Coordinates of C-alpha atoms and ligand atoms in Angstrom, one line a residue:
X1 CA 254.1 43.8 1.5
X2 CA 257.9 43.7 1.6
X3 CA 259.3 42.3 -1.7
X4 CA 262.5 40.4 -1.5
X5 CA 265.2 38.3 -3.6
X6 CA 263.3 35.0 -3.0
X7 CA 266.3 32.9 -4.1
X8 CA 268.0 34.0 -1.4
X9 CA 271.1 36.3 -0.4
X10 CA 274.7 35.5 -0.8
X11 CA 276.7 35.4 3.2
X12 CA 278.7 38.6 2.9
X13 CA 277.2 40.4 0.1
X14 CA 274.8 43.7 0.0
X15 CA 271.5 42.7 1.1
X16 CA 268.5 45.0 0.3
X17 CA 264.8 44.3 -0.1
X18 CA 261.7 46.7 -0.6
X19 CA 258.5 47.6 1.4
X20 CA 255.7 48.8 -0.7
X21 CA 254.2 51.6 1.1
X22 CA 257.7 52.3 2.9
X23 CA 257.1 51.8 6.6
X24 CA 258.5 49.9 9.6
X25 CA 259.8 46.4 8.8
X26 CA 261.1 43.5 11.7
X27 CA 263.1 40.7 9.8
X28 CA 262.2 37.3 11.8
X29 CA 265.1 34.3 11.7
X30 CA 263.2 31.0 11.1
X31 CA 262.8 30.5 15.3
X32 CA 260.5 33.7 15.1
X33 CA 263.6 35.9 16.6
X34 CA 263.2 39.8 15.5
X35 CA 267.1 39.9 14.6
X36 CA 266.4 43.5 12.7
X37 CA 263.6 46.4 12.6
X38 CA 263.3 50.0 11.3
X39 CA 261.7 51.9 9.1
X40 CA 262.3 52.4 5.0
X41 CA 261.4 56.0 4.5
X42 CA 258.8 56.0 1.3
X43 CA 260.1 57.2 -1.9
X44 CA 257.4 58.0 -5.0
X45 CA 258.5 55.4 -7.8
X46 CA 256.9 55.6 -11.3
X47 CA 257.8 52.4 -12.5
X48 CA 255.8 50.6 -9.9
X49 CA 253.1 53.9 -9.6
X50 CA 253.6 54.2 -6.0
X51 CA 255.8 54.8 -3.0
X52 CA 258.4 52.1 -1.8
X53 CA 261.0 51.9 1.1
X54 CA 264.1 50.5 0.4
X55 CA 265.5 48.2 3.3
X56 CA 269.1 47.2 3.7
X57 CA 269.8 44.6 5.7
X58 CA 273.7 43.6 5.0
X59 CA 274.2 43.6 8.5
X60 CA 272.5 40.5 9.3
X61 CA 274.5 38.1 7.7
X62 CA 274.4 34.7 9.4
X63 CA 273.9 31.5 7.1
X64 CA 270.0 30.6 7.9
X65 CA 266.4 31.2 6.9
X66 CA 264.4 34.3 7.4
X67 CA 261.3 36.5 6.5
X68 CA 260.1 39.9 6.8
X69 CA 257.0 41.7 8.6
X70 CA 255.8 45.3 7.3
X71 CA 253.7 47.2 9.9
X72 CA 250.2 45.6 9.2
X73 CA 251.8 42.5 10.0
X74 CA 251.9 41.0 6.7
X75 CA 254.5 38.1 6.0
X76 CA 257.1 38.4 3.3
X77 CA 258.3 35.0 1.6
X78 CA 260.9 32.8 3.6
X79 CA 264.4 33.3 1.9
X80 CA 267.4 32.0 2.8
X81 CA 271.2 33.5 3.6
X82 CA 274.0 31.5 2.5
X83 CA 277.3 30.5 0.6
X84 CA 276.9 30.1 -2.8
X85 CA 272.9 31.0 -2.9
X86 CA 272.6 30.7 -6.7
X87 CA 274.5 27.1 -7.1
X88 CA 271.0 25.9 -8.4
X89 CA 269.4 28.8 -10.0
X90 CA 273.0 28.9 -12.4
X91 CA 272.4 25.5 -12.7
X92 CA 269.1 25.1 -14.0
X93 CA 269.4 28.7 -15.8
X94 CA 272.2 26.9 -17.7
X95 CA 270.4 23.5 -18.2
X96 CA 267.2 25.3 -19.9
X97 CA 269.0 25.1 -22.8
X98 CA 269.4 21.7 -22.9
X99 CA 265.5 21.4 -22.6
X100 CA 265.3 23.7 -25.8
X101 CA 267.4 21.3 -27.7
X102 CA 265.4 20.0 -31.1
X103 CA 266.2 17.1 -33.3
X104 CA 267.3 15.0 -29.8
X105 CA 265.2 12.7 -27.5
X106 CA 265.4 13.9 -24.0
X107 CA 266.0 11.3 -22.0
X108 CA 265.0 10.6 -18.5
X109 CA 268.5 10.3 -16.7
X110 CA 269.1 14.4 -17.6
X111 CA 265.2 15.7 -18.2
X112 CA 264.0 13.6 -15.4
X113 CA 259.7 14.1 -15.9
X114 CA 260.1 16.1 -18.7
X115 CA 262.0 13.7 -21.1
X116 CA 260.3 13.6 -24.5
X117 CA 261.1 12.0 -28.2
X118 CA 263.1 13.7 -30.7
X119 CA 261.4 16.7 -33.1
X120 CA 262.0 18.4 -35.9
X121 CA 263.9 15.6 -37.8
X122 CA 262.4 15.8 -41.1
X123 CA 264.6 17.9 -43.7
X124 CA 263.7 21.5 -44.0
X125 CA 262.3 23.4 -47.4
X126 CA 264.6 26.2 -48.5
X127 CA 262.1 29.2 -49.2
X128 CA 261.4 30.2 -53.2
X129 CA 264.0 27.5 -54.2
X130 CA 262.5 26.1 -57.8
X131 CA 262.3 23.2 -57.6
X132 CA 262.0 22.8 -53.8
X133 CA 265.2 22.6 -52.4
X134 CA 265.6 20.4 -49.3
X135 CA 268.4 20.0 -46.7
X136 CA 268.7 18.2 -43.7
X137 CA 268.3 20.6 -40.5
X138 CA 268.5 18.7 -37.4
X139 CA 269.8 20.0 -34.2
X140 CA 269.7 23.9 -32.3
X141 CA 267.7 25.0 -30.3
X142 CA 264.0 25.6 -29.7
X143 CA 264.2 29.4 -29.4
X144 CA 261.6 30.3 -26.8
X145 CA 257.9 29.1 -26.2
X146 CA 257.6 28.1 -29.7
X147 CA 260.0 25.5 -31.5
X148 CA 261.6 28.2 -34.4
X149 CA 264.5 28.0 -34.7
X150 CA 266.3 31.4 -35.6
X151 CA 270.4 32.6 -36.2
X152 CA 270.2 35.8 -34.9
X153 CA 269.2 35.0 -31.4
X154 CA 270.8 31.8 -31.0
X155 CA 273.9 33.5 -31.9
X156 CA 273.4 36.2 -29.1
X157 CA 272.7 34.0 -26.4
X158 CA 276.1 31.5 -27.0
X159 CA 278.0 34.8 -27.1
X160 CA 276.6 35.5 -23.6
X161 CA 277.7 32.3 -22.6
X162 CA 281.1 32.1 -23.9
X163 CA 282.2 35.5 -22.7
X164 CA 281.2 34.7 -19.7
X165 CA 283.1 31.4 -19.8
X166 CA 286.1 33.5 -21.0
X167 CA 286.1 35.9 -18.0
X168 CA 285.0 33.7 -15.1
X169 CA 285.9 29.7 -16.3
X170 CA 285.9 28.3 -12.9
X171 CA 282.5 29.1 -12.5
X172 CA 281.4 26.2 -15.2
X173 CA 283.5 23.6 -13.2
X174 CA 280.2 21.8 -12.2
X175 CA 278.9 19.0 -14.5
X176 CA 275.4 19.9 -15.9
X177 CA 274.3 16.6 -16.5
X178 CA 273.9 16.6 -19.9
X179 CA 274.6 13.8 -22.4
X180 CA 278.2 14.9 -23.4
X181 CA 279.1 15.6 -19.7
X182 CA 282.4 14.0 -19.0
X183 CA 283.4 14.4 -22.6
X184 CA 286.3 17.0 -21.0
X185 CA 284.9 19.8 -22.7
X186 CA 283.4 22.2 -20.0
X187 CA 279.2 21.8 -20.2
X188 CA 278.7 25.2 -21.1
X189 CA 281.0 24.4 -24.5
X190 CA 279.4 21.2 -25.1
X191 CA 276.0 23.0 -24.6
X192 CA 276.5 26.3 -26.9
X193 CA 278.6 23.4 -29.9
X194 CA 274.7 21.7 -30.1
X195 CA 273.5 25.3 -31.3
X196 CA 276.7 25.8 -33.0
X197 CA 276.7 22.8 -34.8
X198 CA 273.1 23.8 -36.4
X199 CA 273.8 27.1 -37.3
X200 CA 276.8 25.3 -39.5
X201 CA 273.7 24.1 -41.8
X202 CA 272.4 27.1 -42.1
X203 CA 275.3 28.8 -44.3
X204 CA 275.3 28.4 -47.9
X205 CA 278.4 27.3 -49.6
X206 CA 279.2 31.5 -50.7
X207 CA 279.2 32.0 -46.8
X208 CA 275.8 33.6 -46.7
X209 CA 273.7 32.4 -43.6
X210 CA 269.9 32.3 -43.9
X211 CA 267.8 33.8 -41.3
X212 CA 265.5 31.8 -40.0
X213 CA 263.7 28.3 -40.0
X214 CA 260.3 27.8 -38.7
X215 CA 257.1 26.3 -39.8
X216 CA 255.0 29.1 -41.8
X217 CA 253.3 29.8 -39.2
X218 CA 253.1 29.0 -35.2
X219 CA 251.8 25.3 -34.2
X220 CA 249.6 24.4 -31.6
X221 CA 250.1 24.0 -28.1
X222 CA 251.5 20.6 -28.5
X223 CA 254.6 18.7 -27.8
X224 CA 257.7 19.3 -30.0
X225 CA 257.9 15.4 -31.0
X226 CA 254.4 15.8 -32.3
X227 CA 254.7 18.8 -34.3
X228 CA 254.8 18.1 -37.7
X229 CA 254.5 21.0 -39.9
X230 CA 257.4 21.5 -42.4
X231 CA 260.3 23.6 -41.3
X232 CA 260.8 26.6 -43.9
X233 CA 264.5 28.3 -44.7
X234 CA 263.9 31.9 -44.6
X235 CA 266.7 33.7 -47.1
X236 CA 269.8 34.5 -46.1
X237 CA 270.3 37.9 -44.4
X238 CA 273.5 39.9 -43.0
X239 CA 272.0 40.1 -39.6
X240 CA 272.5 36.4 -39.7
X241 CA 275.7 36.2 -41.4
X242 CA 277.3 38.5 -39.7
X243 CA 276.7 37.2 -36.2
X244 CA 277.3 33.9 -37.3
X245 CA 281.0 35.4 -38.4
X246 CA 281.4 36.5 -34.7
X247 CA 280.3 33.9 -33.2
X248 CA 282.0 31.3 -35.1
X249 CA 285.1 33.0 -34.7
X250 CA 284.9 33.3 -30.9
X251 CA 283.6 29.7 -30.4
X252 CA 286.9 29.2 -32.4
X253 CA 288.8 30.5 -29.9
X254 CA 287.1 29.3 -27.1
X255 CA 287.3 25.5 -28.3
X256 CA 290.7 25.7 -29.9
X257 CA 292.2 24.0 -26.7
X258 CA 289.8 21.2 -26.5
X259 CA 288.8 20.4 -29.8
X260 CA 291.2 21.4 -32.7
X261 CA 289.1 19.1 -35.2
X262 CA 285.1 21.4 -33.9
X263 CA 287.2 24.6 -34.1
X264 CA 288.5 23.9 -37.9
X265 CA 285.2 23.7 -38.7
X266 CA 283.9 27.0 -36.6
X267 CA 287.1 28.6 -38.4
X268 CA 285.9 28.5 -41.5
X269 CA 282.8 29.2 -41.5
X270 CA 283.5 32.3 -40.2
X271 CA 285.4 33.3 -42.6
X272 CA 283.4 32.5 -45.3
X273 CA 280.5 34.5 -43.8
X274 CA 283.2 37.1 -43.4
X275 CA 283.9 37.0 -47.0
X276 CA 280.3 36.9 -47.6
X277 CA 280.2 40.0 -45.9
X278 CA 283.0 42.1 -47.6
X279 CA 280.8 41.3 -51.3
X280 CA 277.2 42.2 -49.7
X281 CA 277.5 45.5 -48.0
X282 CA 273.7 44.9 -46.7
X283 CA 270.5 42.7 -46.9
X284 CA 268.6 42.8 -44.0
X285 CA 265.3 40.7 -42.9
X286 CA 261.5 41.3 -43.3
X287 CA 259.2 38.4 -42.7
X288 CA 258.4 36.4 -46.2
X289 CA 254.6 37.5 -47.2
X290 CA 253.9 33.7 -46.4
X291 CA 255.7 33.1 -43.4
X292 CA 254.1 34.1 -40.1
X293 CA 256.3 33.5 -37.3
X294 CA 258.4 35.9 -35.2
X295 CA 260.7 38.0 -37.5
X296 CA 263.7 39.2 -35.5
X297 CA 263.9 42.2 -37.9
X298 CA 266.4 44.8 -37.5
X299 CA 266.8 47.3 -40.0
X300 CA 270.3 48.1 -38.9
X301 CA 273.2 45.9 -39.5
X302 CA 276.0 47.9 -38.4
X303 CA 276.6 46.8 -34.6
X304 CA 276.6 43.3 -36.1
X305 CA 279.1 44.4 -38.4
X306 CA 281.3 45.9 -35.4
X307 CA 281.0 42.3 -33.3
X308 CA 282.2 40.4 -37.0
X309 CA 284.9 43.0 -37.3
X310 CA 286.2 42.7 -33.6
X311 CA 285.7 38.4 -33.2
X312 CA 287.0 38.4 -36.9
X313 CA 290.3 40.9 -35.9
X314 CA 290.6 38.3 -33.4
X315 CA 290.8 35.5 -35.4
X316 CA 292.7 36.5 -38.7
X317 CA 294.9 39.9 -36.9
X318 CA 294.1 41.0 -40.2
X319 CA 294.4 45.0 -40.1
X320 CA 291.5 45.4 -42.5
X321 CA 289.5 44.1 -39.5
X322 CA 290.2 47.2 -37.0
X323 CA 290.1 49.4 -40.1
X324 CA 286.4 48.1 -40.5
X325 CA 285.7 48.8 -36.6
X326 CA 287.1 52.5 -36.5
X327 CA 284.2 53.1 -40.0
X328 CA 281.4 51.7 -37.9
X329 CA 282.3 53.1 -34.7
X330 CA 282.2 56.6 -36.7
X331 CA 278.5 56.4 -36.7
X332 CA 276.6 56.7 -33.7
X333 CA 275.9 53.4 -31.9
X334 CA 274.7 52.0 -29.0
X335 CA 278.1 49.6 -28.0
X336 CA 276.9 48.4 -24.9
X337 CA 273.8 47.2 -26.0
X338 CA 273.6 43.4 -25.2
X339 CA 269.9 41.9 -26.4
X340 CA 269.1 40.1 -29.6
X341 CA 268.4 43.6 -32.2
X342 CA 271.4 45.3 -31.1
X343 CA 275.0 43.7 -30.4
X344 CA 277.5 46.3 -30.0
X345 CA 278.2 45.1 -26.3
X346 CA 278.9 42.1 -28.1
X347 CA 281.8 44.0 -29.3
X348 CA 282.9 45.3 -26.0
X349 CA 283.1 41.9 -24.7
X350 CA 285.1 40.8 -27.6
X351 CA 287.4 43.3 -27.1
X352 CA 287.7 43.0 -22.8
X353 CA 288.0 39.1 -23.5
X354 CA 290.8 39.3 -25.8
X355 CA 294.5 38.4 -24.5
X356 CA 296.1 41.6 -23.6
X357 CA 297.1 44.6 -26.0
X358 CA 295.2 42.9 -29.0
X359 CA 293.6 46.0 -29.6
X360 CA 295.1 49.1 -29.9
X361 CA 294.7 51.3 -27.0
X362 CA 292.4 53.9 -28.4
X363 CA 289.9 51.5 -29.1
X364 CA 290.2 49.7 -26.3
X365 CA 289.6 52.6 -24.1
X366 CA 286.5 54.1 -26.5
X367 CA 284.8 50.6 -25.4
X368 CA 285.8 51.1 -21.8
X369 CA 285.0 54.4 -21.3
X370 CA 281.3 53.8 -22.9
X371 CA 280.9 50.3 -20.7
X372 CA 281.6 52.9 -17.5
X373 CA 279.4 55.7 -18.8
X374 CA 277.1 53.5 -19.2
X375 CA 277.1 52.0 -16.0
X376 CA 277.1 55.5 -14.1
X377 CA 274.1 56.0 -16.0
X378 CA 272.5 53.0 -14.5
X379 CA 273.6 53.9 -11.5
X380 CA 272.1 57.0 -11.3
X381 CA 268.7 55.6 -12.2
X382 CA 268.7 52.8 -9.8
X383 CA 269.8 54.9 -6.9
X384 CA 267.2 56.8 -7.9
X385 CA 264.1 54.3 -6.6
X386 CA 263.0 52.2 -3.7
X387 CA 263.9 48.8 -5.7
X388 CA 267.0 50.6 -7.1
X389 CA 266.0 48.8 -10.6
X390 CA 267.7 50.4 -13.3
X391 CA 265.1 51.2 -15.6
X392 CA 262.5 54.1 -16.5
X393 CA 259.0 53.1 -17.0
X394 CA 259.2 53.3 -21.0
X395 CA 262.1 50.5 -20.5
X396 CA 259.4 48.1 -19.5
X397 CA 259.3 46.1 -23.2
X398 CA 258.6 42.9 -24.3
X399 CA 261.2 40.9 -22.2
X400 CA 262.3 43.5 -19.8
X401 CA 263.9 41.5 -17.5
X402 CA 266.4 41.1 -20.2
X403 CA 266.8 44.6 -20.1
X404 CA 267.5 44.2 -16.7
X405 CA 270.1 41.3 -16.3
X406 CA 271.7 43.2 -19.6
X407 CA 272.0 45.7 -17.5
X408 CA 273.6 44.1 -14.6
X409 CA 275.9 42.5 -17.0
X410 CA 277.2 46.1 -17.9
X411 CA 277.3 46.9 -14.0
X412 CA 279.2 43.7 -13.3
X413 CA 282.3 44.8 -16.2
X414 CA 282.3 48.2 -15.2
X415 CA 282.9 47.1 -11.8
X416 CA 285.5 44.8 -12.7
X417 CA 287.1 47.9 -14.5
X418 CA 286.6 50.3 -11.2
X419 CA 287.3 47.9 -8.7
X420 CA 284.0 50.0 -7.5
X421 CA 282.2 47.7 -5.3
X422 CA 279.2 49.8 -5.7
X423 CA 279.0 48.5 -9.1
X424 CA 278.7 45.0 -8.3
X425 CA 276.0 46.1 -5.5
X426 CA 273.7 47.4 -8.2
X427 CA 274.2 44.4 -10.3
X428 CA 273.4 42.2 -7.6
X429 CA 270.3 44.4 -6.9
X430 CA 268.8 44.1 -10.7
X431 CA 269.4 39.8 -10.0
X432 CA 266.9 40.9 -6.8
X433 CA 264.8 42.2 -8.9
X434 CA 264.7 39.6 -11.1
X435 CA 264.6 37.0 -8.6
X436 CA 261.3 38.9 -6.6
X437 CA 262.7 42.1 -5.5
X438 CA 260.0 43.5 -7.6
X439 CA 256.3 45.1 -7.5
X440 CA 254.4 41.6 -8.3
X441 CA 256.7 39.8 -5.5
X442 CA 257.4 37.3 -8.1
X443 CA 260.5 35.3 -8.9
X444 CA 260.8 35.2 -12.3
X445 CA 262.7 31.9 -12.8
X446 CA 260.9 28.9 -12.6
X447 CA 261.1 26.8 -9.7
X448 CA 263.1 29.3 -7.6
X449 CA 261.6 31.0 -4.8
X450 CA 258.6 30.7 -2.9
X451 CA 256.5 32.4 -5.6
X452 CA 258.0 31.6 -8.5
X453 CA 256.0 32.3 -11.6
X454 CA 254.4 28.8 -12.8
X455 CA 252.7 29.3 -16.3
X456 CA 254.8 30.2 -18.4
X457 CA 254.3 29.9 -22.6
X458 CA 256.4 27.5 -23.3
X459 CA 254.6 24.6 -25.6
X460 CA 256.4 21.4 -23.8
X461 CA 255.3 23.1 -20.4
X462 CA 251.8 23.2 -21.4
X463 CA 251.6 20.3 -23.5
X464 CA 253.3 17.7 -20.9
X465 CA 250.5 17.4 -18.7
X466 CA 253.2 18.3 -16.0
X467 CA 252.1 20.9 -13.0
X468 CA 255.4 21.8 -12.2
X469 CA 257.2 23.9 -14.9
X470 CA 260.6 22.8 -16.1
X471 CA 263.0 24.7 -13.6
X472 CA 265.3 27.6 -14.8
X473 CA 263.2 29.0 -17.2
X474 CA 263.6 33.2 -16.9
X475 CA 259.8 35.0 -17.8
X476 CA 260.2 37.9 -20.2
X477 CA 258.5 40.0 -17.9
X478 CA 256.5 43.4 -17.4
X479 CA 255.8 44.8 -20.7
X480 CA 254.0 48.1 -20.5
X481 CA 252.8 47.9 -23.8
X482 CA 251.7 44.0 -23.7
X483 CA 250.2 42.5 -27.4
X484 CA 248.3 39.6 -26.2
X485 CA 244.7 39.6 -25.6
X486 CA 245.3 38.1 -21.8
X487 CA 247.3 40.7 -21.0
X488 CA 245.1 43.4 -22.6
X489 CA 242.4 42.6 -20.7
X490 CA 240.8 45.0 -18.0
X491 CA 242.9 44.1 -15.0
X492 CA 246.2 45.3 -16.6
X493 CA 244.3 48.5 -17.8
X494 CA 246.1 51.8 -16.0
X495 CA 248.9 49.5 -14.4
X496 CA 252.2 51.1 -13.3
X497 CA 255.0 49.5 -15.9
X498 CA 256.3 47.3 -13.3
X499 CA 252.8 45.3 -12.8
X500 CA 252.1 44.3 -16.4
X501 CA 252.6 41.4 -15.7
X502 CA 250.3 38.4 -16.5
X503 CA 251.4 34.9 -14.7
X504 CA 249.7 32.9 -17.8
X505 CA 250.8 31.1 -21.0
X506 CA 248.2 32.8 -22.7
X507 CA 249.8 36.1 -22.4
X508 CA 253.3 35.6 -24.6
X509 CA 253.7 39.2 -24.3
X510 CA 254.5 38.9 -21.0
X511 CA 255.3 35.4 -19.9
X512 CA 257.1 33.9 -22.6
X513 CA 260.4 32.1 -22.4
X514 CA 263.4 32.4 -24.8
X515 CA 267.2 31.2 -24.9
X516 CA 268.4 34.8 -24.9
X517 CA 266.8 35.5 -21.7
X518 CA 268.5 32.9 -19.7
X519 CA 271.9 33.4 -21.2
X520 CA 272.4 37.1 -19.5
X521 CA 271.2 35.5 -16.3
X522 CA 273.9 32.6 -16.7
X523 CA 276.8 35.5 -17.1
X524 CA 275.5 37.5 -14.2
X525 CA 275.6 34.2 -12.1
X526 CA 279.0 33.3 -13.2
X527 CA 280.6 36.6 -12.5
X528 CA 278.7 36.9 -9.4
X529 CA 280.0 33.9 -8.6
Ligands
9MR601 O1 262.0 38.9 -27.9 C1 261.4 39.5 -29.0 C2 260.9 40.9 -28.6 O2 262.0 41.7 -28.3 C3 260.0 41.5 -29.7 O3 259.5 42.7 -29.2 C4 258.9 40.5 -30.0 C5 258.0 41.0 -31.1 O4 258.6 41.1 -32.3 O5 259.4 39.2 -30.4 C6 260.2 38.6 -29.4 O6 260.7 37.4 -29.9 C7 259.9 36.3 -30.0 C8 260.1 35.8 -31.4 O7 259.7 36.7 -32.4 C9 259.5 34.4 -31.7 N1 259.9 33.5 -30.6 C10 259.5 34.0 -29.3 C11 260.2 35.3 -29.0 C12 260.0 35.7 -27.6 O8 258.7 36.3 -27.3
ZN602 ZN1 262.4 20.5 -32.2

């Protein structure tokens, strides 16, 4: 079985794809022409718990369609080369978020089939408040599968998006066809101010910004119009608050030329969750006793301190703000870390995003040097296996494949740093991965590639009597130590990292969907771009 990027390959770029086994391969053009064969020595790879050849085949790059062969003969998907290969996978990688959006009907002329009524209009209850406290809550989005709606991760995934706005803006040029498309704001802004704009109501008026607000526990499989448990306010934390300071201050930045009126309004309430922040030195999150739906926990706040400090340095040039940086960066921290727990990348990118010498040198060059250490790490490891996938078998966790485009976000700045092409290389090769280049010869993105994965847990998806999934939607991917039943069950048992894998809704642990792991698949798109 050769396993390839099943979205295709980019005319001009590094072209590799992966023979289980190892072996000789023949790559067929669409008229049945061998226009390549060799063989891809095998190589012993724990991730997938066998041996692999790698295959490069940059050499043939003429625009057409083509497949593979391995030595028994069997057929590899159909994928194409050409210009601009991921137009549509950016596209509809960007445009899942519209389909998460709550508190909106989705109407036919931008969902197409899979236009539904609004949800989650009623007003929400605000946790322990005596006598129940009740505020109005529409808007955000649905943050994966299940329609919570949560700060922390909401937060993460518009950073992903803005920064890569800020470094690559031509690459969001394209209408999304969304309702405010044509508004003159670029789609990606009007997109991330409908998350934006909810995460506004979720501040109190001292600045603090509550966690969380979901139903107490998970409903049904059902559509979102037809849910109607109550929405619960979890209690402020400074996870939330202090991402919500970053954020707010870089979507200040970032709407400032289009919108002076929206970015007043981002302005301050960024810093009054900044000043909420200076009087509460911590107060992290643990689920409520009575409330049952993901937690988002992180018992460290300090990386989202660093982000604040750095978006909020930005914003004020208040000194106090770098002073606050150097005391975090004193302990040991992860600051190219780029999921939903940790956010010190989030950090870096403040800091490479900024307009020139805004940062003093020395700091500068601390973020640098640990965004290129970084990346020379993940080189090592990817050079190191037939897929060249930059992970070790123990990094196969619940949504590794955001791991994974994380990663290739890291590659893509470092080689932007180097002007090392090899850097780019590897990020492109952890998008193959991604996109099929893998041990299950599955696309992970919906409705891209000839075996794309098709079940994802997503309610609307299941509930919509559909077939097709919505398009766009990125699986979370391997997890070697699943927590569903469905992915439990025998079959998985003694699986190499790389195949547990379940293609079903039933097994969230592996097949979920969630906002934060499009976003890093929309950066890597735009830079690749
Ligand atoms: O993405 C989250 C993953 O890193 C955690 O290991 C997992 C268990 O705590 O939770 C994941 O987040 C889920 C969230 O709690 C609720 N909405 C769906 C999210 C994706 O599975
Ligand atoms: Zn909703």
């Amino acid at each position: 079985m050769i396993a390839v990027n099943q979205a295709g390959y980019e005319v001009g770029a590094a072209k590799h794809a992966t023979v289980m086994g190892g072996g000789h391969f023949r790559l067929y053009s669409a008229s049945g022409e061998v226009v390549l064969e060799g063989d891809a020595a095998p190589v012993a790879d724990e991730n997938s718990g066998g041996k692999a050849g790698c295959i490069d085949f940059t050499s043939v790059d003429a625009a057409g369609t083509y497949y593979f062969e391995d030595a028994a003969g069997q057929r590899s998907v159909t994928f194409p080369i050409k210009k601009k290969v991921y137009a549509d996978v950016f596209r509809d990688a960007l445009r899942m978020l519209y389909f998460q959006r709550c508190g909106i009907a989705l109407k036919k002329e931008y969902a197409g089939v899979y236009a539904h009524a609004a949800c989650h209009c009623m007003e929400a209850k605000l946790l322990y408040s005596e006598p129940a406290e009740h505020r109005k809550l529409k808007g955000g989005w649905h943050d994966a599968g299940d329609y919570g709606r949560y700060v922390t991760p909401g937060a993460v995934t518009i950073a992903h998006l803005l920064y890569a706005y800020l470094l690559k803006p031509k690459a969001f040029k394209q209408s999304m066809n969304i309702p405010e498309s044509g508004n003159g704001m670029p789609d990606v802004l009007n997109e991330c101010a409908w998350e934006l704009d909810w995460i506004l109501k979720m501040q109190d008026k001292d600045g603090g910004v509550h966690h969380k607000a979901t139903s107490a526990s998970f409903v049904d499989f059902i559509m979102p119009e037809d849910d109607q448990l109550e929405p619960v306010i979890t209690p402020v934390s400074s996870l939330a608050t202090a991402d919500t300071a970053a954020v707010m201050a870089l979507a200040t930045r970032v709407y400032a030329p289009f919108d002076e009126k929206r970015a007043g309004k981002y302005r301050r309430c960024a810093l009054k969750a900044a000043k909420w922040l200076k009087e509460n030195p911590g107060l992290q999150f643990k689920n409520p006793s009575e409330i049952h739906t993901g937690t988002y926990e992180d018992v460290c706040d300090a990386d989202e301190r660093l982000w604040a400090a750095a978006e909020l340095f930005l914003l004020t040039e208040d000194k106090a703000w770098l002073w606050s940086m150097r005391m975090i960066l004193e302990v040991r921290l992860n600051i190219t870390a780029l999921g939903w727990a940790d956010v010190g990348g989030l950090a870096g990118l403040a800091v490479f995003t900024a307009p020139k010498k805004s940062f003093p040198a020395d700091l500068e060059n601390k973020f640098r040097s640990s965004w290129l250490d970084e990346a020379e790490r993940l080189k090592k490891l990817a050079k190191a296996n037939p897929y060249e996938l930059a992970l070790r078998p123990y990094d196969f966790v619940w949504g590794s494949n955001m791991r994974v485009l994380c990663n290739a976000m890291v590659l893509l700045m470092a080689g932007s740093f180097s002007k090392d092409k090899e850097y780019t290389d590897l990020a492109r090769f952890q998008l193959d991965y991604v996109l099929g280049r893998n041990a299950m010869d599955t696309s992970y993105v919906t409705g891209h590639g000839e075996r794309s994965f098709k079940d994802p847990h997503n309610r609307p998806t299941v509930a919509d009597g559909i077939e097709a999934p919505i398009p766009g939607y990125v699986s979370g991917g391997p997890n070697y130590r699943p927590g569903d039943t469905m992915a439990n069950a025998e079959t998985l048992k003694g699986a190499a990292p790389m195949k547990c894998y379940v293609d079903s809704w039933k097994s969230y642990s592996t097949n979920e969907i969630a906002i934060y792991w499009n976003s890093p698949l929309v950066f890597v798109l735009a830079l690749l771009a």
